[in-house]
């Protein structure tokens, strides 16, 4: 069945469409834990790679450099069209007789999904906790074995391992230091690809290498220009000024200076190349650290917590995290089931209907309509009172050319708003009138204006 080129094209398009639909289904699922999130990203990454591979195959087919596709299309027309058709039909029938029950593995296959999940989680060590933390223990031991390197504990190393400018130049000239840089870069590159599978690590590293090469060409890495105890010809730093002056008169320095002045790359080029490789590798490591900055900060906090807790406490905390992840996975399975909500009550923070007594208590069965908001409905008195300061009501008041002040709080009819606004404007134009605007209150709490209060008091109606 797949012997014809057109059938191969059709099958490739089908695989691409199936993988795209699978990616959409995966990304629609809400992942709450680190374990489910990293598994989801690796599944999506695998399907992205399959789409890319199939797309490359389709590009070669459509370019048709050997003319096979054009010949196949030409054979489907002309006097032999029916013969070719029945030959293809016979191939299809033979294929289905040979593979009568061939099926495709989908995301709904629980056993295949569990196997894929195990393969993803096996990539991380116990210290990395499914890509949440970095495991720099082996690199720390390798760092301590380098000569002229100050001793640091593991916590200090995690906080300063990317600060290469603080390291002495004597240490950077050794082969062990270059091997340490290569191993550190390799680990960070591998961790980035495992913890962020959807990130384009290749393009990011290429950009970092290009920036490092540009910085080296601009001589930004030559710190020896400002160091009075550093010899550029010998690429060596001395402990004191006296030792440095004594070195300047030596034969080795004169020979290295002559080679550097004459451009003899056979003598000076190897050292320059080594310094360039060290600088570029350090720059790439710093760029990788910037991309996994959240993991580095989490590792610092995790190591500090480990130093203050016993082994039993750490094991209990790890078991509690596993129980939380299992509970979240159970919740995800329950979320896939349809929600039973016959009375159509609102959903709570957990995505489930709130209790009906709570629904009645908050008055969420009461509907309030606001004409200013375009007859929008608000359910419950709390939502209704709150909406007067929200954007929808403010926009409606702005369209009416009326300020949304406290005078209009509780007014929902457009006619009432305009009438009240006209009264307020008339009141502002007439100014202050003591007989009308000054208010008095009696013993019972009744409020009157000044004229009414004085008349009722003269008549003896109020004390």
Tab-separated table of C-alpha atoms in Angstrom:
chain	number	residue	atom	x	y	z
A	1	UNK	CA	0.000	0.000	0.000
A	2	UNK	CA	2.826	2.382	0.821
A	3	UNK	CA	4.804	1.436	-2.292
A	4	UNK	CA	3.515	4.372	-4.359
A	5	UNK	CA	4.877	7.858	-3.833
A	6	UNK	CA	1.422	9.440	-3.659
A	7	UNK	CA	0.394	7.037	-0.898
A	8	UNK	CA	3.556	7.899	1.022
A	9	UNK	CA	2.662	11.603	0.698
A	10	UNK	CA	-0.862	10.959	1.947
A	11	UNK	CA	0.404	8.890	4.883
A	12	UNK	CA	2.906	11.629	5.810
A	13	UNK	CA	0.148	14.274	5.826
A	14	UNK	CA	-2.008	11.975	7.944
A	15	UNK	CA	0.797	11.472	10.473
A	16	UNK	CA	1.370	15.230	10.692
A	17	UNK	CA	-2.304	15.942	11.264
A	18	UNK	CA	-2.601	13.177	13.856
A	19	UNK	CA	0.446	14.457	15.769
A	20	UNK	CA	-0.837	18.045	15.712
A	21	UNK	CA	-4.197	16.927	17.114
A	22	UNK	CA	-2.375	14.932	19.800
A	23	UNK	CA	-0.325	18.013	20.764
A	24	UNK	CA	-3.480	20.116	21.062
A	25	UNK	CA	-5.083	17.509	23.322
A	26	UNK	CA	-1.960	17.352	25.496
A	27	UNK	CA	-1.628	21.125	25.887
A	28	UNK	CA	-5.288	21.469	26.820
A	29	UNK	CA	-4.734	19.429	29.981
A	30	UNK	CA	-4.008	21.454	33.116
A	31	UNK	CA	-0.751	20.290	34.735
A	32	UNK	CA	-0.346	21.211	38.399
A	33	UNK	CA	2.717	19.231	39.511
A	34	UNK	CA	6.288	19.252	38.230
A	35	UNK	CA	6.045	15.568	37.318
A	36	UNK	CA	2.973	15.930	35.111
A	37	UNK	CA	4.306	19.136	33.574
A	38	UNK	CA	7.651	17.660	32.512
A	39	UNK	CA	6.005	14.506	31.135
A	40	UNK	CA	3.559	16.605	29.137
A	41	UNK	CA	6.346	18.717	27.623
A	42	UNK	CA	8.372	15.663	26.615
A	43	UNK	CA	5.333	14.106	24.963
A	44	UNK	CA	4.694	17.287	23.013
A	45	UNK	CA	8.391	17.485	22.068
A	46	UNK	CA	8.343	13.935	20.692
A	47	UNK	CA	5.401	14.790	18.479
A	48	UNK	CA	7.065	18.007	17.329
A	49	UNK	CA	10.108	15.989	16.243
A	50	UNK	CA	7.865	13.558	14.369
A	51	UNK	CA	6.132	16.438	12.573
A	52	UNK	CA	9.525	17.900	11.599
A	53	UNK	CA	10.776	14.562	10.268
A	54	UNK	CA	7.607	14.000	8.255
A	55	UNK	CA	7.763	17.556	6.907
A	56	UNK	CA	11.325	17.009	5.692
A	57	UNK	CA	10.222	13.846	3.912
A	58	UNK	CA	7.339	15.723	2.273
A	59	UNK	CA	9.669	18.487	1.129
A	60	UNK	CA	11.878	15.929	-0.654
A	61	UNK	CA	8.812	14.317	-2.246
A	62	UNK	CA	7.375	17.592	-3.513
A	63	UNK	CA	10.715	18.794	-4.872
A	64	UNK	CA	10.699	15.636	-7.040
A	65	UNK	CA	14.312	15.889	-8.168
A	66	UNK	CA	14.235	12.408	-9.724
A	67	UNK	CA	10.860	12.984	-11.458
A	68	UNK	CA	9.244	9.914	-9.821
A	69	UNK	CA	6.207	11.866	-8.613
A	70	UNK	CA	5.610	13.432	-12.029
A	71	UNK	CA	5.831	10.015	-13.716
A	72	UNK	CA	3.373	8.574	-11.213
A	73	UNK	CA	0.885	11.376	-11.854
A	74	UNK	CA	1.285	10.931	-15.603
A	75	UNK	CA	0.559	7.200	-15.301
A	76	UNK	CA	-2.826	7.995	-13.729
A	77	UNK	CA	-4.025	9.687	-16.946
A	78	UNK	CA	-4.222	8.546	-20.540
A	79	UNK	CA	-5.296	5.205	-22.019
A	80	UNK	CA	-3.781	3.088	-19.175
A	81	UNK	CA	-5.593	4.942	-16.368
A	82	UNK	CA	-8.018	2.077	-15.620
A	83	UNK	CA	-5.290	-0.519	-15.633
A	84	UNK	CA	-3.213	1.531	-13.168
A	85	UNK	CA	-6.299	2.060	-11.015
A	86	UNK	CA	-7.045	-1.657	-10.677
A	87	UNK	CA	-3.389	-2.401	-10.000
A	88	UNK	CA	-3.428	0.104	-7.132
A	89	UNK	CA	-6.697	-1.348	-5.877
A	90	UNK	CA	-5.171	-4.807	-5.850
A	91	UNK	CA	-2.165	-3.539	-3.861
A	92	UNK	CA	-4.489	-1.954	-1.284
A	93	UNK	CA	-6.488	-5.176	-0.864
A	94	UNK	CA	-3.336	-7.215	-0.548
A	95	UNK	CA	-1.993	-4.818	2.071
A	96	UNK	CA	-5.141	-5.075	4.200
A	97	UNK	CA	-5.154	-8.857	3.922
A	98	UNK	CA	-1.565	-8.888	5.181
A	99	UNK	CA	-2.220	-6.387	8.022
A	100	UNK	CA	-5.901	-6.829	8.910
A	101	UNK	CA	-5.797	-5.331	12.419
A	102	UNK	CA	-3.116	-2.659	12.229
A	103	UNK	CA	-3.779	0.179	14.688
A	104	UNK	CA	-1.966	3.334	15.700
A	105	UNK	CA	-0.843	3.958	19.275
A	106	UNK	CA	-2.684	7.006	20.585
A	107	UNK	CA	-2.523	8.981	23.829
A	108	UNK	CA	-5.535	7.054	25.040
A	109	UNK	CA	-3.444	3.880	25.309
A	110	UNK	CA	-2.834	3.802	29.071
A	111	UNK	CA	-0.062	1.198	28.991
A	112	UNK	CA	1.901	3.037	26.291
A	113	UNK	CA	1.451	6.341	28.165
A	114	UNK	CA	2.813	4.802	31.378
A	115	UNK	CA	5.837	3.412	29.534
A	116	UNK	CA	6.512	6.806	27.991
A	117	UNK	CA	6.179	8.475	31.402
A	118	UNK	CA	8.688	6.053	32.935
A	119	UNK	CA	11.162	6.738	30.133
A	120	UNK	CA	10.896	10.494	30.738
A	121	UNK	CA	11.321	10.278	34.518
A	122	UNK	CA	14.294	7.898	34.224
A	123	UNK	CA	16.290	10.723	32.626
A	124	UNK	CA	16.490	12.575	35.963
A	125	UNK	CA	18.510	11.580	38.993
A	126	UNK	CA	17.129	11.512	42.516
A	127	UNK	CA	18.704	14.885	43.366
A	128	UNK	CA	17.137	16.545	40.314
A	129	UNK	CA	13.579	15.608	41.396
A	130	UNK	CA	12.038	15.441	37.911
A	131	UNK	CA	13.947	18.469	36.616
A	132	UNK	CA	13.219	20.769	39.543
A	133	UNK	CA	16.801	21.010	40.922
A	134	UNK	CA	20.352	20.700	39.566
A	135	UNK	CA	22.681	17.902	40.643
A	136	UNK	CA	26.170	19.470	40.761
A	137	UNK	CA	27.754	17.063	43.271
A	138	UNK	CA	30.149	15.405	40.800
A	139	UNK	CA	31.103	18.745	39.267
A	140	UNK	CA	31.805	20.146	42.739
A	141	UNK	CA	34.276	17.314	43.409
A	142	UNK	CA	35.894	17.915	40.032
A	143	UNK	CA	36.122	21.641	40.821
A	144	UNK	CA	37.947	20.969	44.095
A	145	UNK	CA	40.593	18.849	42.311
A	146	UNK	CA	41.808	21.808	40.197
A	147	UNK	CA	45.059	23.391	41.370
A	148	UNK	CA	45.103	27.000	42.661
A	149	UNK	CA	41.341	26.860	43.223
A	150	UNK	CA	40.130	28.051	46.665
A	151	UNK	CA	38.223	25.425	48.622
A	152	UNK	CA	34.449	25.920	48.790
A	153	UNK	CA	31.680	23.889	50.343
A	154	UNK	CA	28.774	22.668	48.211
A	155	UNK	CA	26.447	25.519	49.161
A	156	UNK	CA	29.045	28.190	48.372
A	157	UNK	CA	29.879	26.433	45.106
A	158	UNK	CA	26.249	26.485	43.944
A	159	UNK	CA	26.047	30.221	44.663
A	160	UNK	CA	29.320	31.108	42.876
A	161	UNK	CA	30.047	28.410	40.252
A	162	UNK	CA	29.152	30.778	37.382
A	163	UNK	CA	31.334	33.676	38.645
A	164	UNK	CA	34.437	32.890	36.619
A	165	UNK	CA	35.941	36.369	37.009
A	166	UNK	CA	36.681	35.622	40.678
A	167	UNK	CA	38.900	32.633	39.869
A	168	UNK	CA	42.706	33.091	39.744
A	169	UNK	CA	44.373	33.128	36.340
A	170	UNK	CA	46.805	30.402	37.390
A	171	UNK	CA	43.914	27.947	37.685
A	172	UNK	CA	42.511	28.821	34.268
A	173	UNK	CA	45.719	27.749	32.548
A	174	UNK	CA	45.480	24.096	33.541
A	175	UNK	CA	44.077	21.220	31.517
A	176	UNK	CA	41.899	20.147	34.457
A	177	UNK	CA	40.118	23.508	34.428
A	178	UNK	CA	39.315	23.243	30.715
A	179	UNK	CA	37.980	19.711	31.223
A	180	UNK	CA	35.873	20.974	34.129
A	181	UNK	CA	34.394	23.713	31.919
A	182	UNK	CA	33.546	21.223	29.186
A	183	UNK	CA	31.837	18.886	31.670
A	184	UNK	CA	29.906	21.763	33.260
A	185	UNK	CA	28.744	23.027	29.891
A	186	UNK	CA	27.749	19.517	28.826
A	187	UNK	CA	25.720	18.984	32.002
A	188	UNK	CA	23.907	22.346	31.776
A	189	UNK	CA	23.159	21.762	28.093
A	190	UNK	CA	21.787	18.294	28.830
A	191	UNK	CA	19.764	19.529	31.818
A	192	UNK	CA	18.269	22.348	29.747
A	193	UNK	CA	17.126	19.925	27.078
A	194	UNK	CA	15.661	17.549	29.685
A	195	UNK	CA	13.946	20.147	31.885
A	196	UNK	CA	12.766	22.426	29.043
A	197	UNK	CA	12.171	20.118	26.073
A	198	UNK	CA	10.079	22.688	24.176
A	199	UNK	CA	12.862	25.304	24.308
A	200	UNK	CA	15.050	25.680	21.195
A	201	UNK	CA	18.379	24.961	22.902
A	202	UNK	CA	20.380	24.635	19.659
A	203	UNK	CA	19.511	28.148	18.467
A	204	UNK	CA	20.132	29.578	21.932
A	205	UNK	CA	23.604	28.020	22.184
A	206	UNK	CA	24.529	29.110	18.660
A	207	UNK	CA	23.587	32.680	19.562
A	208	UNK	CA	25.609	32.486	22.795
A	209	UNK	CA	28.682	31.193	20.931
A	210	UNK	CA	28.394	33.960	18.335
A	211	UNK	CA	28.156	36.620	21.051
A	212	UNK	CA	31.178	35.142	22.855
A	213	UNK	CA	33.221	35.133	19.632
A	214	UNK	CA	32.289	38.757	18.981
A	215	UNK	CA	33.256	39.727	22.538
A	216	UNK	CA	36.599	37.959	22.198
A	217	UNK	CA	37.324	39.709	18.914
A	218	UNK	CA	36.648	43.062	20.592
A	219	UNK	CA	39.288	42.208	23.210
A	220	UNK	CA	36.748	42.449	26.010
A	221	UNK	CA	38.128	39.328	27.618
A	222	UNK	CA	41.732	40.475	27.957
A	223	UNK	CA	41.781	41.366	31.616
A	224	UNK	CA	45.576	41.309	31.590
A	225	UNK	CA	45.649	44.773	29.990
A	226	UNK	CA	44.647	46.276	33.332
A	227	UNK	CA	46.634	43.888	35.601
A	228	UNK	CA	50.162	45.167	36.311
A	229	UNK	CA	51.320	41.702	37.440
A	230	UNK	CA	50.112	39.850	34.322
A	231	UNK	CA	52.450	39.009	31.449
A	232	UNK	CA	50.575	38.930	28.135
A	233	UNK	CA	53.434	37.305	26.266
A	234	UNK	CA	53.667	34.359	28.675
A	235	UNK	CA	49.968	34.437	29.716
A	236	UNK	CA	50.980	34.228	33.364
A	237	UNK	CA	50.269	36.262	36.499
A	238	UNK	CA	52.880	36.795	39.225
A	239	UNK	CA	52.455	37.194	42.964
A	240	UNK	CA	54.438	40.428	43.448
A	241	UNK	CA	55.995	43.293	41.547
A	242	UNK	CA	59.549	42.113	42.303
A	243	UNK	CA	58.962	38.651	40.899
A	244	UNK	CA	57.322	40.196	37.837
A	245	UNK	CA	60.338	42.484	37.175
A	246	UNK	CA	62.713	39.564	37.576
A	247	UNK	CA	60.655	37.588	35.067
A	248	UNK	CA	60.975	40.355	32.465
A	249	UNK	CA	64.732	39.798	32.231
A	250	UNK	CA	64.517	36.052	31.753
A	251	UNK	CA	65.167	34.181	28.489
A	252	UNK	CA	61.729	32.595	28.410
A	253	UNK	CA	60.013	35.971	28.556
A	254	UNK	CA	62.249	37.510	25.899
A	255	UNK	CA	61.641	34.567	23.584
A	256	UNK	CA	57.869	34.755	24.125
A	257	UNK	CA	57.852	38.534	23.607
A	258	UNK	CA	59.811	38.210	20.361
A	259	UNK	CA	57.449	35.528	19.131
A	260	UNK	CA	54.431	37.676	19.994
A	261	UNK	CA	55.949	40.780	18.349
A	262	UNK	CA	56.916	38.906	15.168
A	263	UNK	CA	53.530	37.202	14.918
A	264	UNK	CA	55.045	33.731	15.324
A	265	UNK	CA	51.825	31.783	15.832
A	266	UNK	CA	53.713	28.546	16.231
A	267	UNK	CA	54.785	29.727	19.688
A	268	UNK	CA	52.106	32.201	20.767
A	269	UNK	CA	49.085	30.949	18.842
A	270	UNK	CA	48.462	27.876	20.993
A	271	UNK	CA	48.180	29.946	24.163
A	272	UNK	CA	45.902	32.504	22.521
A	273	UNK	CA	43.678	29.723	21.210
A	274	UNK	CA	43.475	28.153	24.660
A	275	UNK	CA	42.488	31.471	26.257
A	276	UNK	CA	39.890	31.995	23.548
A	277	UNK	CA	38.375	28.552	24.129
A	278	UNK	CA	38.241	29.149	27.874
A	279	UNK	CA	36.528	32.509	27.472
A	280	UNK	CA	33.950	31.215	24.967
A	281	UNK	CA	33.129	28.171	27.091
A	282	UNK	CA	32.673	30.369	30.166
A	283	UNK	CA	30.381	32.692	28.212
A	284	UNK	CA	28.212	29.807	27.008
A	285	UNK	CA	27.976	28.461	30.580
A	286	UNK	CA	26.807	31.862	31.838
A	287	UNK	CA	24.175	31.978	29.087
A	288	UNK	CA	22.948	28.487	30.015
A	289	UNK	CA	22.776	29.509	33.683
A	290	UNK	CA	20.601	32.472	32.757
A	291	UNK	CA	18.164	30.127	31.034
A	292	UNK	CA	17.901	27.771	34.043
A	293	UNK	CA	17.996	30.562	36.637
A	294	UNK	CA	14.801	29.395	38.346
A	295	UNK	CA	16.244	25.903	38.788
A	296	UNK	CA	19.480	27.320	40.245
A	297	UNK	CA	17.572	29.460	42.772
A	298	UNK	CA	15.401	26.470	43.692
A	299	UNK	CA	18.526	24.336	44.146
A	300	UNK	CA	20.025	26.898	46.545
A	301	UNK	CA	16.867	26.898	48.664
A	302	UNK	CA	16.670	23.095	48.571
A	303	UNK	CA	20.297	22.633	49.678
A	304	UNK	CA	19.810	25.102	52.535
A	305	UNK	CA	16.726	23.176	53.635
A	306	UNK	CA	18.629	19.870	53.486
A	307	UNK	CA	21.342	21.264	55.758
A	308	UNK	CA	18.797	22.080	58.456
A	309	UNK	CA	16.749	18.851	58.288
A	310	UNK	CA	17.444	15.262	59.251
A	311	UNK	CA	17.266	12.339	56.869
A	312	UNK	CA	13.929	11.212	58.336
A	313	UNK	CA	12.425	14.675	57.863
A	314	UNK	CA	13.621	14.837	54.271
A	315	UNK	CA	12.179	11.386	53.551
A	316	UNK	CA	8.851	12.377	55.133
A	317	UNK	CA	8.729	15.552	53.050
A	318	UNK	CA	9.512	13.601	49.870
A	319	UNK	CA	6.709	11.148	50.629
A	320	UNK	CA	4.316	14.040	51.271
A	321	UNK	CA	5.194	15.531	47.876
A	322	UNK	CA	4.572	12.162	46.202
A	323	UNK	CA	1.189	11.908	47.907
A	324	UNK	CA	0.273	15.406	46.703
A	325	UNK	CA	1.262	14.512	43.119
A	326	UNK	CA	-0.782	11.299	43.303
A	327	UNK	CA	-3.772	13.238	44.615
A	328	UNK	CA	-3.409	15.773	41.804
A	329	UNK	CA	-3.291	12.977	39.232
A	330	UNK	CA	-6.479	11.533	40.753
A	331	UNK	CA	-8.078	14.965	40.560
A	332	UNK	CA	-7.107	15.184	36.897
A	333	UNK	CA	-8.869	11.859	36.234
A	334	UNK	CA	-11.950	13.133	38.059
A	335	UNK	CA	-11.855	16.384	36.096
A	336	UNK	CA	-12.166	14.427	32.880
A	337	UNK	CA	-15.571	13.144	34.014
A	338	UNK	CA	-18.678	15.265	33.241
A	339	UNK	CA	-19.752	17.538	36.120
A	340	UNK	CA	-23.194	16.797	37.578
A	341	UNK	CA	-24.822	20.221	38.038
A	342	UNK	CA	-28.612	19.935	37.567
A	343	UNK	CA	-29.447	23.274	39.279
A	344	UNK	CA	-26.813	25.174	37.284
A	345	UNK	CA	-25.107	26.706	40.341
A	346	UNK	CA	-21.727	28.501	39.934
A	347	UNK	CA	-18.458	26.573	40.131
A	348	UNK	CA	-16.069	26.994	43.039
A	349	UNK	CA	-12.266	27.329	43.137
A	350	UNK	CA	-11.900	23.557	42.630
A	351	UNK	CA	-14.000	23.537	39.465
A	352	UNK	CA	-16.943	21.810	41.164
A	353	UNK	CA	-20.432	23.230	41.888
A	354	UNK	CA	-20.690	25.059	45.216
A	355	UNK	CA	-23.207	23.744	47.819
A	356	UNK	CA	-26.788	24.821	47.199
A	357	UNK	CA	-27.193	26.261	50.714
A	358	UNK	CA	-24.195	28.517	50.082
A	359	UNK	CA	-25.717	29.485	46.750
A	360	UNK	CA	-28.911	30.603	48.542
A	361	UNK	CA	-27.056	32.232	51.449
A	362	UNK	CA	-25.175	34.656	49.204
A	363	UNK	CA	-28.311	35.389	47.195
A	364	UNK	CA	-26.788	34.167	43.965
A	365	UNK	CA	-30.276	33.217	42.773
A	366	UNK	CA	-31.275	36.918	42.699
A	367	UNK	CA	-30.769	38.746	39.408
A	368	UNK	CA	-29.989	42.472	39.209
A	369	UNK	CA	-29.961	44.234	35.833
A	370	UNK	CA	-28.164	47.483	35.140
A	371	UNK	CA	-29.369	49.550	32.202
A	372	UNK	CA	-26.191	51.640	32.257
A	373	UNK	CA	-24.150	48.457	31.661
A	374	UNK	CA	-26.298	47.498	28.655
A	375	UNK	CA	-28.862	45.465	30.637
A	376	UNK	CA	-26.087	43.222	31.930
A	377	UNK	CA	-27.200	40.808	34.667
A	378	UNK	CA	-25.458	40.564	38.034
A	379	UNK	CA	-26.234	37.613	40.308
A	380	UNK	CA	-26.216	38.300	44.025
A	381	UNK	CA	-26.227	41.585	45.969
A	382	UNK	CA	-22.475	41.488	46.532
A	383	UNK	CA	-21.666	41.350	42.816
A	384	UNK	CA	-24.263	44.035	42.158
A	385	UNK	CA	-22.789	46.450	44.729
A	386	UNK	CA	-19.270	45.768	43.527
A	387	UNK	CA	-19.992	46.395	39.860
A	388	UNK	CA	-20.523	50.168	40.313
A	389	UNK	CA	-16.739	50.608	40.569
A	390	UNK	CA	-15.831	48.118	37.820
A	391	UNK	CA	-14.893	48.854	34.231
A	392	UNK	CA	-18.231	47.974	32.624
A	393	UNK	CA	-20.276	50.462	34.677
A	394	UNK	CA	-17.563	53.130	34.416
A	395	UNK	CA	-17.551	52.770	30.633
A	396	UNK	CA	-21.352	53.099	30.513
A	397	UNK	CA	-21.220	56.288	32.616
A	398	UNK	CA	-18.482	57.630	30.351
A	399	UNK	CA	-20.681	57.021	27.290
A	400	UNK	CA	-23.447	59.043	29.008
A	401	UNK	CA	-20.903	61.861	29.647
A	402	UNK	CA	-21.566	61.578	33.376
A	403	UNK	CA	-18.823	61.213	36.024
A	404	UNK	CA	-18.972	57.951	37.927
A	405	UNK	CA	-19.060	59.512	41.405
A	406	UNK	CA	-20.626	58.286	44.649
A	407	UNK	CA	-23.809	60.314	43.960
A	408	UNK	CA	-24.792	57.742	41.299
A	409	UNK	CA	-24.096	54.655	43.402
A	410	UNK	CA	-27.151	52.413	43.255
A	411	UNK	CA	-28.721	54.148	40.216
A	412	UNK	CA	-29.167	51.719	37.315
A	413	UNK	CA	-31.666	53.470	34.997
A	414	UNK	CA	-30.298	55.795	32.327
A	415	UNK	CA	-33.182	58.246	32.792
A	416	UNK	CA	-32.557	58.414	36.543
A	417	UNK	CA	-28.846	58.999	35.987
A	418	UNK	CA	-29.466	61.881	33.585
A	419	UNK	CA	-32.115	63.432	35.857
A	420	UNK	CA	-29.844	63.252	38.903
A	421	UNK	CA	-26.951	64.688	36.923
A	422	UNK	CA	-29.126	67.625	35.815
A	423	UNK	CA	-30.142	68.291	39.432
A	424	UNK	CA	-26.522	68.247	40.552
A	425	UNK	CA	-25.557	70.697	37.819
A	426	UNK	CA	-28.454	72.995	38.712
A	427	UNK	CA	-27.424	72.871	42.337
A	428	UNK	CA	-23.862	73.809	41.455
A	429	UNK	CA	-25.014	76.774	39.366
A	430	UNK	CA	-27.300	78.180	42.092
A	431	UNK	CA	-24.526	78.072	44.674
A	432	UNK	CA	-24.877	77.692	48.432
A	433	UNK	CA	-28.278	78.502	49.981
A	434	UNK	CA	-28.412	78.221	53.769
A	435	UNK	CA	-32.204	78.020	53.877
A	436	UNK	CA	-32.190	75.070	51.486
A	437	UNK	CA	-28.840	73.316	51.917
A	438	UNK	CA	-28.173	73.658	55.654
A	439	UNK	CA	-29.495	70.583	57.462
A	440	UNK	CA	-30.723	70.061	61.053
A	441	UNK	CA	-31.439	66.862	62.952
A	442	UNK	CA	-33.948	66.348	65.805
A	443	UNK	CA	-33.719	63.982	68.775
A	444	UNK	CA	-35.249	61.124	66.784
A	445	UNK	CA	-32.721	61.438	63.960
A	446	UNK	CA	-35.005	63.097	61.396
A	447	UNK	CA	-33.179	65.492	59.058
A	448	UNK	CA	-34.732	68.808	57.886
A	449	UNK	CA	-33.478	71.878	56.106
A	450	UNK	CA	-33.034	75.088	58.062
A	451	UNK	CA	-36.370	76.749	57.154
A	452	UNK	CA	-38.497	73.650	57.867
A	453	UNK	CA	-36.711	72.982	61.138
A	454	UNK	CA	-37.242	76.517	62.415
A	455	UNK	CA	-40.948	76.556	61.432
A	456	UNK	CA	-41.642	73.215	63.167
A	457	UNK	CA	-39.748	74.356	66.258
A	458	UNK	CA	-41.746	77.594	66.508
A	459	UNK	CA	-44.940	75.570	66.277
A	460	UNK	CA	-43.731	73.282	69.057
A	461	UNK	CA	-43.779	70.145	66.933
A	462	UNK	CA	-40.148	69.351	67.783
A	463	UNK	CA	-38.116	70.196	70.856
